[in-house]
Structures are given as structure tokens and as C-alpha cells.
CSV table of C-alpha atoms in Angstrom, one decimal:
chain,number,residue,atom,x,y,z
A,1,MET,CA,-99.4,-39.8,21.7
A,2,GLU,CA,-97.1,-43.2,22.2
A,3,LYS,CA,-99.0,-46.2,23.7
A,4,THR,CA,-97.7,-49.4,24.9
A,5,ILE,CA,-98.6,-52.9,23.9
A,6,GLU,CA,-102.5,-52.5,23.4
A,7,ASP,CA,-105.1,-49.7,24.0
A,8,PRO,CA,-106.5,-49.3,27.5
A,9,PRO,CA,-110.3,-49.4,28.0
A,10,THR,CA,-111.5,-46.0,27.5
A,11,SER,CA,-114.6,-43.8,27.3
A,12,ALA,CA,-115.8,-40.1,26.4
A,13,VAL,CA,-116.6,-39.6,30.4
A,14,LEU,CA,-116.3,-36.1,31.1
A,15,LEU,CA,-114.5,-34.5,34.3
A,16,ASP,CA,-117.6,-33.6,36.1
A,17,HIS,CA,-118.5,-37.4,36.4
A,18,CYS,CA,-115.1,-38.6,37.7
A,19,HIS,CA,-113.9,-39.2,41.6
A,20,PHE,CA,-110.4,-38.3,41.9
A,21,SER,CA,-110.3,-39.3,45.9
A,22,GLN,CA,-110.8,-42.8,45.7
A,23,VAL,CA,-107.3,-43.4,44.5
A,24,ILE,CA,-104.2,-41.0,46.5
A,25,PHE,CA,-100.9,-40.6,44.8
A,26,ASN,CA,-98.0,-40.5,47.1
A,27,SER,CA,-94.3,-38.9,46.7
A,28,VAL,CA,-95.0,-37.2,43.3
A,29,GLU,CA,-92.1,-35.0,42.6
A,30,LYS,CA,-92.5,-31.3,41.1
A,31,PHE,CA,-90.4,-32.8,38.3
A,32,TYR,CA,-88.4,-35.5,36.9
A,33,ILE,CA,-85.3,-35.4,34.7
A,34,PRO,CA,-85.7,-36.9,31.4
A,35,GLY,CA,-84.0,-39.9,30.3
A,36,GLY,CA,-84.7,-42.0,33.1
A,37,ASP,CA,-87.5,-44.1,34.7
A,38,VAL,CA,-90.3,-42.9,36.6
A,39,THR,CA,-92.0,-44.7,39.5
A,40,CYS,CA,-95.5,-43.8,40.1
A,41,ARG,CA,-96.5,-44.4,44.0
A,42,TYR,CA,-100.3,-44.9,45.1
A,43,THR,CA,-102.5,-45.9,47.6
A,44,PHE,CA,-106.3,-47.3,47.5
A,45,THR,CA,-108.9,-46.0,49.9
A,46,GLN,CA,-111.1,-48.0,51.9
A,47,ASN,CA,-113.9,-48.6,50.0
A,48,PHE,CA,-112.1,-49.0,46.5
A,49,ILE,CA,-111.8,-52.4,44.6
A,50,PRO,CA,-109.3,-52.6,41.6
A,51,ARG,CA,-109.9,-54.3,38.9
A,52,GLN,CA,-108.1,-56.3,36.3
A,53,LYS,CA,-108.3,-54.0,33.2
A,54,ASP,CA,-107.6,-50.5,35.4
A,55,TRP,CA,-104.8,-48.3,34.3
A,56,ILE,CA,-102.4,-45.2,35.7
A,57,GLY,CA,-101.8,-43.1,32.6
A,58,ILE,CA,-99.8,-39.8,32.3
A,59,PHE,CA,-102.2,-36.8,31.0
A,60,ARG,CA,-100.9,-33.3,30.4
A,61,VAL,CA,-102.4,-30.7,32.5
A,62,GLY,CA,-105.9,-29.6,30.5
A,63,TRP,CA,-107.0,-33.3,29.1
A,64,LYS,CA,-110.9,-33.4,28.9
A,65,THR,CA,-111.3,-37.2,28.3
A,66,VAL,CA,-109.2,-40.5,29.4
A,67,ARG,CA,-108.5,-40.9,25.8
A,68,GLU,CA,-106.0,-38.1,26.3
A,69,TYR,CA,-103.5,-40.3,28.1
A,70,TYR,CA,-99.6,-39.4,26.6
A,71,THR,CA,-98.9,-43.3,28.0
A,72,PHE,CA,-100.2,-45.9,30.2
A,73,MET,CA,-99.3,-48.6,32.4
A,74,TRP,CA,-101.8,-51.5,33.7
A,75,VAL,CA,-102.4,-51.9,37.3
A,76,THR,CA,-101.2,-55.2,39.3
A,77,LEU,CA,-103.9,-56.3,41.4
A,78,PRO,CA,-102.7,-57.1,45.4
A,79,ILE,CA,-103.1,-60.2,46.4
A,80,ASP,CA,-104.9,-59.5,49.4
A,81,LEU,CA,-106.6,-56.2,49.6
A,82,ASN,CA,-107.4,-56.9,53.3
A,83,ASN,CA,-103.7,-56.2,54.0
A,84,LYS,CA,-102.5,-53.2,54.7
A,85,SER,CA,-99.3,-52.9,52.6
A,86,ALA,CA,-101.6,-54.4,50.0
A,87,LYS,CA,-103.3,-50.8,49.8
A,88,GLN,CA,-99.9,-49.1,48.7
A,89,GLN,CA,-98.6,-50.4,44.9
A,90,GLU,CA,-96.5,-48.5,42.6
A,91,VAL,CA,-96.0,-48.5,38.9
A,92,GLN,CA,-92.7,-47.5,36.7
A,93,PHE,CA,-93.1,-45.8,33.7
A,94,LYS,CA,-89.9,-46.4,31.0
A,95,ALA,CA,-88.0,-43.4,30.2
A,96,TYR,CA,-88.4,-44.3,26.0
A,97,TYR,CA,-92.4,-43.4,26.5
A,98,LEU,CA,-92.4,-40.6,28.7
A,99,PRO,CA,-93.0,-37.1,27.0
A,100,LYS,CA,-89.8,-35.1,25.9
A,101,ASP,CA,-91.4,-31.5,26.2
A,102,ASP,CA,-91.3,-29.2,29.5
A,103,GLU,CA,-95.0,-29.3,29.9
A,104,TYR,CA,-97.0,-30.0,32.6
A,105,TYR,CA,-98.2,-33.6,33.2
A,106,GLN,CA,-100.2,-35.5,36.0
A,107,PHE,CA,-101.1,-39.3,37.0
A,108,CYS,CA,-104.4,-40.2,36.5
A,109,TYR,CA,-106.0,-43.5,37.6
A,110,VAL,CA,-108.4,-45.1,34.9
A,111,ASP,CA,-110.6,-47.9,36.3
A,112,GLN,CA,-111.7,-50.7,33.3
A,113,ASP,CA,-115.0,-48.3,32.7
A,114,GLY,CA,-113.2,-45.4,31.8
A,115,VAL,CA,-113.9,-43.6,34.9
A,116,VAL,CA,-111.1,-41.5,36.4
A,117,ARG,CA,-110.6,-42.6,40.2
A,118,GLY,CA,-107.7,-40.3,41.5
A,119,ALA,CA,-105.2,-37.8,39.7
A,120,SER,CA,-101.9,-36.3,41.0
A,121,ILE,CA,-100.5,-33.0,41.3
A,122,PRO,CA,-98.9,-31.4,38.3
A,123,PHE,CA,-95.5,-32.4,37.5
A,124,GLN,CA,-92.7,-31.6,34.6
A,125,PHE,CA,-90.3,-33.2,32.5
A,126,ARG,CA,-86.9,-31.1,32.5
A,127,PRO,CA,-83.4,-30.9,33.8
A,128,GLU,CA,-82.2,-29.8,37.4
A,129,ASN,CA,-81.3,-26.1,36.8
A,130,GLU,CA,-79.7,-23.8,39.8
A,131,GLU,CA,-82.9,-22.3,41.1
A,132,ASP,CA,-83.5,-26.1,42.2
A,133,ILE,CA,-80.2,-26.0,44.3
A,134,LEU,CA,-80.3,-25.8,47.8
A,135,VAL,CA,-78.8,-22.6,49.1
A,136,VAL,CA,-77.6,-21.6,52.6
A,137,THR,CA,-78.0,-18.1,53.7
A,138,THR,CA,-78.0,-15.8,56.2
A,139,GLN,CA,-81.2,-14.1,58.5
A,140,GLY,CA,-80.7,-11.0,56.2
A,141,GLU,CA,-80.9,-12.6,53.3
A,142,VAL,CA,-83.9,-14.9,54.3
A,143,GLU,CA,-85.9,-11.8,55.5
A,144,GLU,CA,-84.9,-10.7,51.8
A,145,ILE,CA,-86.1,-13.7,50.5
A,146,GLU,CA,-89.3,-13.8,52.7
A,147,GLN,CA,-90.1,-10.7,51.3
A,148,HIS,CA,-89.7,-11.4,47.7
A,149,ASN,CA,-91.8,-14.4,48.5
A,150,LYS,CA,-94.8,-12.0,49.7
A,151,GLU,CA,-93.9,-10.4,46.0
A,152,LEU,CA,-94.1,-13.4,44.3
A,153,CYS,CA,-97.3,-14.2,46.2
A,154,LYS,CA,-99.1,-11.1,45.1
A,155,GLU,CA,-98.1,-11.3,41.7
A,156,ASN,CA,-99.4,-15.1,41.6
A,157,GLN,CA,-102.7,-13.8,42.8
A,158,GLU,CA,-102.8,-11.4,40.2
A,159,LEU,CA,-101.9,-13.7,38.0
A,160,LYS,CA,-104.7,-16.1,39.0
A,161,ASP,CA,-107.5,-13.4,38.9
A,162,SER,CA,-106.1,-13.2,35.2
A,163,CYS,CA,-106.0,-17.0,35.0
A,164,VAL,CA,-109.6,-16.8,36.1
A,165,SER,CA,-110.5,-14.0,33.6
A,166,LEU,CA,-109.1,-16.4,30.8
A,167,GLN,CA,-110.8,-19.5,32.2
A,168,LYS,CA,-114.2,-17.5,31.9
A,169,GLN,CA,-113.1,-16.8,28.3
A,170,ASN,CA,-112.2,-20.7,27.8
A,171,SER,CA,-115.3,-21.7,28.9
A,172,ASP,CA,-117.1,-19.3,26.6
A,173,MET,CA,-115.7,-20.9,23.6
A,174,GLN,CA,-115.9,-24.6,25.3
A,175,ALA,CA,-119.9,-23.9,25.2
A,176,GLU,CA,-119.5,-22.7,21.4
A,177,LEU,CA,-117.5,-25.8,20.7
A,178,GLN,CA,-119.9,-27.8,22.8
A,179,LYS,CA,-123.0,-26.4,20.3
A,180,LYS,CA,-120.9,-27.7,17.7
A,181,GLN,CA,-120.4,-30.6,19.2
A,182,GLU,CA,-124.3,-30.9,19.4
A,183,GLU,CA,-124.9,-30.0,15.9
A,184,LEU,CA,-122.7,-32.7,15.4
A,185,GLU,CA,-124.1,-35.4,17.1
A,186,THR,CA,-126.9,-34.2,15.5
A,187,LEU,CA,-125.8,-34.8,12.1
A,188,GLN,CA,-124.9,-38.6,13.4
A,189,SER,CA,-128.3,-39.3,14.8
A,190,ILE,CA,-129.4,-38.8,11.1
A,191,ASN,CA,-126.6,-40.4,9.6
A,192,LYS,CA,-127.3,-43.8,12.0
A,193,LYS,CA,-130.0,-45.1,9.8
A,194,LEU,CA,-127.0,-45.7,7.2
A,195,GLU,CA,-124.3,-46.9,9.5
A,196,LEU,CA,-124.5,-50.5,8.3
A,197,LYS,CA,-123.5,-49.5,5.0
A,198,VAL,CA,-121.4,-46.5,6.1
A,199,LYS,CA,-119.1,-47.7,9.0
A,200,GLU,CA,-116.1,-46.7,7.0
A,201,GLN,CA,-117.1,-43.4,6.6
A,202,LYS,CA,-118.5,-43.4,10.5
A,203,ASP,CA,-114.9,-44.0,11.4
A,204,TYR,CA,-113.6,-41.3,9.5
A,205,TRP,CA,-116.1,-38.8,11.6
A,206,GLU,CA,-114.9,-40.1,14.7
A,207,THR,CA,-110.9,-39.6,13.2
A,208,GLU,CA,-112.3,-35.9,12.5
A,209,LEU,CA,-114.4,-35.4,15.9
A,210,LEU,CA,-110.8,-37.1,17.9
A,211,GLN,CA,-108.6,-34.4,15.7
A,212,LEU,CA,-111.3,-31.9,17.0
A,213,LYS,CA,-110.8,-32.8,20.7
A,214,GLU,CA,-107.4,-32.7,20.2
A,215,GLN,CA,-107.1,-29.1,18.8
A,216,ASN,CA,-109.7,-28.4,21.8
A,217,GLN,CA,-107.0,-29.7,24.2
A,218,LYS,CA,-104.3,-27.6,22.7
A,219,MET,CA,-106.4,-24.7,22.6
A,220,SER,CA,-106.7,-25.3,26.5
A,221,SER,CA,-103.3,-25.7,27.3
A,222,GLU,CA,-102.1,-22.3,25.5
A,223,ASN,CA,-105.3,-20.8,27.2
A,224,GLU,CA,-103.1,-21.8,30.9
A,225,LYS,CA,-99.9,-20.3,29.1
A,226,MET,CA,-101.9,-16.8,28.8
A,227,GLY,CA,-100.6,-17.1,25.1
A,228,ILE,CA,-104.0,-17.1,23.1
A,229,ARG,CA,-106.0,-14.8,21.7
A,230,VAL,CA,-110.0,-14.4,20.6
A,231,ASP,CA,-108.6,-13.9,17.0
A,232,GLN,CA,-106.8,-17.2,17.2
A,233,LEU,CA,-109.7,-19.1,18.6
A,234,GLN,CA,-112.0,-17.4,15.8
A,235,ALA,CA,-109.5,-18.6,13.3
A,236,GLN,CA,-109.9,-22.0,14.6
A,237,LEU,CA,-113.6,-22.0,14.6
A,238,SER,CA,-113.7,-20.8,11.0
A,239,THR,CA,-111.5,-24.7,10.4
A,240,GLN,CA,-114.0,-26.3,12.3
A,241,GLU,CA,-116.6,-24.8,9.9
A,242,LYS,CA,-114.8,-25.9,7.0
A,243,GLU,CA,-114.6,-29.2,8.2
A,244,MET,CA,-118.6,-29.2,9.1
A,245,GLU,CA,-119.3,-28.8,5.8
A,246,LYS,CA,-116.9,-31.9,4.4
A,247,LEU,CA,-119.1,-33.5,6.7
A,248,VAL,CA,-122.3,-31.8,5.3
A,249,GLN,CA,-120.8,-32.9,2.0
A,250,GLY,CA,-120.2,-36.5,2.9
A,251,ASP,CA,-123.6,-36.8,4.1
A,252,GLN,CA,-124.8,-35.7,0.8
A,253,ASP,CA,-123.0,-38.2,-0.9
A,254,LYS,CA,-124.1,-40.7,1.4
A,255,THR,CA,-127.4,-40.1,0.7
A,256,GLU,CA,-127.1,-40.8,-3.2
A,257,GLN,CA,-125.5,-43.7,-2.2
A,258,LEU,CA,-128.8,-44.6,0.1
A,259,GLU,CA,-130.9,-43.8,-3.2
A,260,HIS,CA,-128.9,-46.6,-5.0
A,261,LEU,CA,-129.3,-49.2,-2.4
A,262,LYS,CA,-133.2,-48.3,-2.8
A,263,LYS,CA,-133.5,-48.7,-6.2
A,264,GLU,CA,-131.6,-52.4,-5.7
A,265,ASN,CA,-133.6,-52.8,-2.8
A,266,GLY,CA,-136.9,-52.6,-5.5
A,267,HIS,CA,-135.1,-54.6,-7.6
A,268,LEU,CA,-134.7,-57.4,-5.1
A,269,PHE,CA,-138.1,-57.0,-4.2
A,270,LEU,CA,-139.5,-58.1,-7.6
A,271,SER,CA,-137.2,-61.4,-7.6
A,272,LEU,CA,-138.6,-61.9,-4.2
A,273,THR,CA,-142.5,-61.4,-5.2
A,274,GLU,CA,-141.5,-63.9,-8.6
A,275,GLN,CA,-139.8,-66.5,-5.9
A,276,ARG,CA,-142.8,-66.0,-3.6
A,277,LYS,CA,-145.2,-67.0,-6.9
A,278,ASP,CA,-143.3,-69.8,-7.4
A,279,GLN,CA,-143.9,-71.0,-3.5
A,280,LYS,CA,-147.6,-70.6,-4.1
A,281,LYS,CA,-147.7,-72.7,-7.2
A,282,LEU,CA,-145.7,-75.6,-5.4
A,283,GLU,CA,-147.9,-74.8,-2.2
A,284,GLN,CA,-150.9,-75.9,-4.2
A,285,THR,CA,-149.1,-78.9,-5.6
A,286,VAL,CA,-148.5,-79.8,-2.4
A,287,GLU,CA,-152.0,-79.3,-1.2
A,288,GLU,CA,-153.8,-81.6,-3.8
A,289,MET,CA,-151.1,-84.4,-3.4
A,290,LYS,CA,-152.7,-84.1,0.2
A,291,GLN,CA,-156.1,-84.0,-0.8
A,292,ASN,CA,-155.4,-87.4,-3.0
A,293,GLU,CA,-153.4,-88.9,0.0
A,294,THR,CA,-156.5,-88.0,2.2
A,295,THR,CA,-159.1,-89.4,-0.1
A,296,ALA,CA,-156.8,-92.7,-0.6
A,297,MET,CA,-156.9,-92.9,3.3
A,298,LYS,CA,-160.5,-92.6,3.4
A,299,LYS,CA,-161.0,-95.5,0.8
A,300,GLN,CA,-158.5,-97.9,2.6
A,301,GLN,CA,-160.8,-96.9,5.6
A,302,GLU,CA,-163.2,-97.9,3.8
A,303,LEU,CA,-162.1,-101.5,2.7
A,304,MET,CA,-161.0,-102.1,6.2
A,305,ASP,CA,-164.7,-101.4,7.5
A,306,GLU,CA,-165.9,-103.9,4.9
A,307,ASN,CA,-163.4,-106.0,5.9
A,308,PHE,CA,-164.1,-105.9,9.4
A,309,ASP,CA,-167.9,-106.8,8.8
A,310,LEU,CA,-167.2,-110.0,6.8
A,311,SER,CA,-165.1,-110.6,9.5
A,312,ARG,CA,-168.1,-110.3,12.0
A,313,ARG,CA,-170.4,-111.9,9.5
A,314,LEU,CA,-167.9,-114.8,9.0
A,315,SER,CA,-167.8,-115.1,12.8
A,316,GLU,CA,-172.1,-115.0,13.4
A,317,LYS,CA,-171.7,-117.3,10.5
A,318,LYS,CA,-169.7,-119.6,12.6
A,319,MET,CA,-171.8,-119.2,15.8
A,320,ILE,CA,-175.0,-120.5,13.9
A,321,TYR,CA,-173.1,-123.4,12.4
A,322,ASN,CA,-172.0,-124.3,16.0
A,323,ALA,CA,-175.4,-123.5,17.5
A,324,LEU,CA,-176.9,-126.0,14.5
A,325,GLN,CA,-174.2,-128.5,15.5
A,326,ARG,CA,-175.8,-128.8,19.1
A,327,GLU,CA,-179.2,-128.7,17.7
A,328,LYS,CA,-178.3,-131.6,15.7
A,329,GLU,CA,-176.7,-134.1,18.7
A,330,ARG,CA,-180.0,-132.2,20.7
A,331,LEU,CA,-182.4,-134.0,17.9
A,332,GLU,CA,-180.4,-137.0,17.4
A,333,GLY,CA,-180.8,-138.0,21.2
A,334,GLU,CA,-184.4,-137.1,20.8
A,335,ASN,CA,-184.7,-139.2,18.1
A,336,ASP,CA,-183.1,-142.1,20.1
A,337,LEU,CA,-185.4,-141.5,22.9
A,338,LEU,CA,-188.3,-141.8,20.7
A,339,LYS,CA,-187.1,-144.5,19.1
A,340,ARG,CA,-187.0,-146.7,22.4
A,341,GLU,CA,-190.9,-145.0,23.1
A,342,ASN,CA,-191.9,-146.7,19.5
A,343,SER,CA,-190.8,-149.7,20.6
A,344,ARG,CA,-192.3,-149.3,23.8
A,345,LEU,CA,-195.7,-148.4,22.4
A,346,LEU,CA,-195.4,-151.7,20.0
A,347,SER,CA,-194.9,-153.9,22.5
A,348,TYR,CA,-197.9,-152.1,24.2
A,349,MET,CA,-199.8,-152.8,21.1
A,350,GLY,CA,-198.5,-156.6,20.5
A,351,LEU,CA,-196.6,-155.3,17.3
A,352,ASP,CA,-193.2,-156.5,15.8
A,353,PHE,CA,-191.1,-153.6,15.2
A,354,ASN,CA,-189.9,-155.5,12.5
A,355,SER,CA,-192.8,-157.0,11.4
A,356,LEU,CA,-193.7,-153.4,10.2
A,357,PRO,CA,-193.5,-152.6,6.4
A,358,TYR,CA,-192.1,-149.5,7.1
A,359,GLN,CA,-188.6,-149.7,8.6
A,360,VAL,CA,-187.4,-146.4,10.6
A,361,PRO,CA,-184.0,-146.0,9.1
A,362,THR,CA,-181.3,-145.7,12.0
A,363,SER,CA,-179.1,-142.9,12.6
A,364,ASP,CA,-176.2,-144.4,10.9
A,365,GLU,CA,-178.0,-144.4,7.8
A,366,GLY,CA,-177.7,-140.7,7.8
A,367,GLY,CA,-181.4,-140.2,7.8
A,368,ALA,CA,-182.0,-140.4,4.1
A,369,GLY,CA,-185.4,-142.1,4.5
A,370,GLN,CA,-187.0,-139.2,7.6
A,371,ASN,CA,-189.4,-136.2,6.5
A,372,PRO,CA,-188.3,-132.7,7.0
A,373,GLY,CA,-190.4,-132.3,9.3
A,374,LEU,CA,-189.6,-134.8,11.4
A,375,VAL,CA,-186.2,-136.3,12.2
A,376,TYR,CA,-187.3,-139.8,13.4
A,377,GLY,CA,-189.2,-142.4,11.6
A,378,ASN,CA,-193.0,-143.5,11.6
A,379,PRO,CA,-193.8,-146.9,13.0
A,380,TYR,CA,-197.2,-146.3,12.0
A,381,SER,CA,-197.0,-145.4,8.4
A,382,GLY,CA,-196.9,-148.2,5.6
A,383,ILE,CA,-195.4,-145.7,3.1
A,384,GLN,CA,-192.3,-145.9,2.2
A,385,GLU,CA,-190.4,-142.6,2.4
A,386,SER,CA,-186.8,-143.5,1.4
A,387,SER,CA,-186.8,-140.9,-1.1
A,388,SER,CA,-187.1,-137.9,1.3
A,389,PRO,CA,-184.5,-135.6,1.7
A,390,SER,CA,-182.4,-134.8,4.7
A,391,GLN,CA,-182.8,-132.8,7.5
A,392,LEU,CA,-179.2,-131.5,7.1
A,393,SER,CA,-179.0,-132.3,3.6
A,394,ILE,CA,-177.4,-129.1,1.3
A,395,LYS,CA,-180.3,-127.9,-1.0
A,396,LYS,CA,-180.1,-125.0,-3.3
A,397,CYS,CA,-181.7,-122.0,-1.5
A,398,PRO,CA,-185.1,-120.9,-2.9
A,399,ILE,CA,-184.5,-117.2,-2.2
A,400,CYS,CA,-180.8,-116.3,-3.0
A,401,LYS,CA,-180.8,-119.4,-5.7
A,402,ALA,CA,-177.0,-120.6,-3.7
A,403,ASP,CA,-175.6,-124.2,-3.9
A,404,ASP,CA,-173.9,-124.0,-0.3
A,405,ILE,CA,-175.6,-123.5,3.1
A,406,CYS,CA,-176.9,-119.6,3.8
A,407,ASP,CA,-178.6,-117.9,6.0
A,408,HIS,CA,-181.7,-118.6,4.2
A,409,THR,CA,-181.1,-122.5,4.7
A,410,LEU,CA,-179.7,-122.1,8.1
A,411,GLU,CA,-182.8,-120.3,9.3
A,412,GLN,CA,-185.3,-123.0,7.6
A,413,GLN,CA,-183.5,-125.6,8.8
A,414,ARG,CA,-183.7,-124.4,12.8
A,415,MET,CA,-187.2,-123.7,12.1
A,416,GLN,CA,-187.7,-127.3,11.2
A,417,ALA,CA,-186.0,-128.7,14.0
A,418,LEU,CA,-188.6,-126.6,16.2
A,419,CYS,CA,-191.9,-128.6,14.7
A,420,LEU,CA,-192.7,-131.9,14.2
A,421,ASN,CA,-194.8,-133.0,11.2
A,422,CYS,CA,-197.3,-135.6,10.9
A,423,PRO,CA,-195.8,-138.1,8.7
A,424,ILE,CA,-199.6,-139.2,7.8
A,425,CYS,CA,-201.9,-136.0,7.5
A,426,ASP,CA,-198.5,-133.3,7.2
A,427,LYS,CA,-199.9,-131.8,10.0
A,428,ILE,CA,-197.3,-129.6,12.2
A,429,PHE,CA,-196.6,-129.4,15.9
A,430,PRO,CA,-195.2,-127.2,18.1
A,431,ALA,CA,-191.8,-129.4,19.5
A,432,THR,CA,-193.0,-128.5,22.8
A,433,GLU,CA,-196.5,-130.3,22.6
A,434,LYS,CA,-194.4,-133.6,22.1
A,435,GLN,CA,-197.4,-135.6,23.8
A,436,ILE,CA,-200.0,-134.7,21.7
A,437,PHE,CA,-197.9,-135.4,18.6
A,438,GLU,CA,-197.6,-138.8,19.8
A,439,ASP,CA,-201.6,-139.1,20.9
A,440,HIS,CA,-202.5,-137.6,16.8
A,441,VAL,CA,-199.8,-140.5,15.3
A,442,PHE,CA,-201.5,-143.3,17.7
A,443,CYS,CA,-205.4,-142.1,16.3
A,444,HIS,CA,-204.1,-142.9,12.8
A,445,SER,CA,-203.2,-146.4,13.2
A,446,LEU,CA,-206.6,-147.2,14.8
């Protein structure tokens, strides 16, 4: 078969699934003279819509699938399908691509899905002969021709009956061929598992199947000529059986190749197992590194918590220090008040504050001579206590032995600041009983 430019879209759709009435071919001649171009005119029906990859092919009468075209031409899409003139189209086949024999052919419209949408009446490619020349005859000759036509019609009917018989034989052979095709499809379904590895062999099988279809097409053409006999079909059938044996042998070869591929797959599986073991070792190493990282994160969190606790304790110490500073200021204020009260009492007793043998140290001297339990001097005592330590002087903590100020020292100083100690008998009074404390000290002076 001759092809133009590129192969058209085809399919294995049989004649039973085609729709021949959607495209109508017009002005088809009974024969065309070889050596000249052929114009094919056709009309789209109302419900048919052409597509870009539709094509018109010339098929030999008796074809079974659209793959059996002799030549083809692409269809030109009309601009406006609603226009009546757009429904009528035509394509021209060049003489170079046309058949050279005198077999019967027909035009077929095939869409881009490989489905036949229209077919023309059969025609031939042959030169014009004397039988095709119009001859003017008399009435008697016309009657004689009519009588001859009746005889020809009768003979034509007999030929049709014979053709029906031959078609029946052909259908039987088609059924047998269909059985062989089913067997071939069964073999193909078995070999589908190897199609990735045997793509080239599959193409070879498709070529063989196409050759079988071509032989079938030749058988159909010879049946229409009434020239094939049963013995010839049996000979072709034996040829097909030999081809089937070749296919079976090829299948066995592919089975051996499959076994070889299985062995290679086993080796690859072993290699993959070793790689997985190495991967597990790497995963264990990564897991150990993750555990180490988790431990480091926990230690870092503990250090951060400890730092936060130290910061909190420092803030508390600062708060205590600020509270003691305020307490110190308050006690200094109270000390000033007590000094004024002492002066008032001494005036009341007729004594001079400066004539007393014991002088109360002022706040500018830092309170070096004060009793730890009394933040102001005792005007009624003649005992010099200038060597007593100051309330806020830094001492060594008896508990933690720290030279600096600690929690224990601050707590002790705070408790001492809240109490009043008698400078004579060391009796302790709460800070809320200030009047009782003053009366007690006054009693010592009597």
C-alpha cells in the first residue's frame, strides 16, 4: 500500500461498528481512467461534525478494518458548518498515488477515532472501452437489448445466489479464522507480563498479524471473483498453523529469557539486602546521635533552670536589701524621735543631757556605740558602750560562716530591728510596746 506524508489514525474496528450514513459521497463514477487525478465529492449530514484528523481513504472492496486503505487524503475542515455550502466538500487524489490494477475500490470517510462514517459505491480504475460508448439504435434493437438485459438480469440473479453461497463459505472460514485469532489473542494475553522486555518481539507479532489480515483480505477478494476453492483455503490455513508454531517457539524463547531475568533479579535482591543492612547501621548511628543531642538539650535545660533559679533568688535578695534599707531609714527617724523624747524627759527630771557621763552617739558617727538591740543611746545609763557593734555592721554568720551578708544575717538583723533591748538588764520588749519600754528604762534611774 502507498501512503502520503504520515499515517492516518486507524483502529481495529470491524464493519459491524461503523456508521456509513453520516457522510454521503456524490457523483462517484463507475470507473476512472488511469493516469488522471480523481476528485472525490462528499456531503456532511446534519448531525455530523468533522474533526481535524478525519481522512478519506481508497479501500479495495472486501476490506475488514480501516488499516487496509490503499491511499488517503486529509479532510479540509469547513470554516462555517452552519452554511449549506460548507456541508459539500471535496478532495483530490493525485494520479501517482492511485491503484494501477482493475480491482473494485471505494471511498471511505474515517474520523480521527478510526471509525468509518461513510462509504461510496464501488468503482474501477480502467481505460474506457467500446462497451462504455453510447450507441444510437432503432426500436427493434432496443427491444432486443431489453430482452438481452432480462437474460442478463436472470444470469445476474443466479450469480447473486452463487455469491450468497460463497459468502456463506467465506463466513465459515471467517469463523475459523476468528477462532485462530482468539487463540492468538490468548497467547498475547499470556505474553503481556513480558511486554516491557519483549517490545521488539511484540512488534514482530503485530507484523505477522497484519500479514495474516492481508492474506485474509486477499482471500475475501478472491471469493468475490469466485476463484477460490476449499483446498486453497486449507493450504493457507496450514501456512497459518506453521506461523503459529513459530509464535509458540518464540514464546518458549521468551520464557527462557524470563528465567534469565529472574536469576538476575535474585542477584539484585541480594545486593539490595546488603544495602538495607548498611542503611540500618546508619540509622542506628543517627539514632545514637539523636539520643546524645537529647541528653545535651536536657543538660542545657537544667542549666537554664538553675540560672533562672539563681536569678530569682538574686531578685529576692535585692528586695530584702531594699526592705532593710527602708527599715533602716524608718529606724533612724524613730531614733531621732526618741532623742527628742529623751531630751524632754531629762528636762522634766531637771538633768542636763550634756552633763551625763554617757553620751548617746549621733547618727553621723554610724551608731558604733549602740546596743545591737537598741538603735539609740540610753541617757540613763552611765556605762560606756562605745565598743558595741553597730546594727548594720557586717558580721560573720554563725550558721553558714559567711563573711558577707547572707540570708541568716539579714533575717537576724530584721528581728533585732523589730525588738527593743533594755541597756541595763538586757530585757527585750516588742517594738509595739514602746511606752512600756520607756517606763522600764525610767525605773532604772530611780
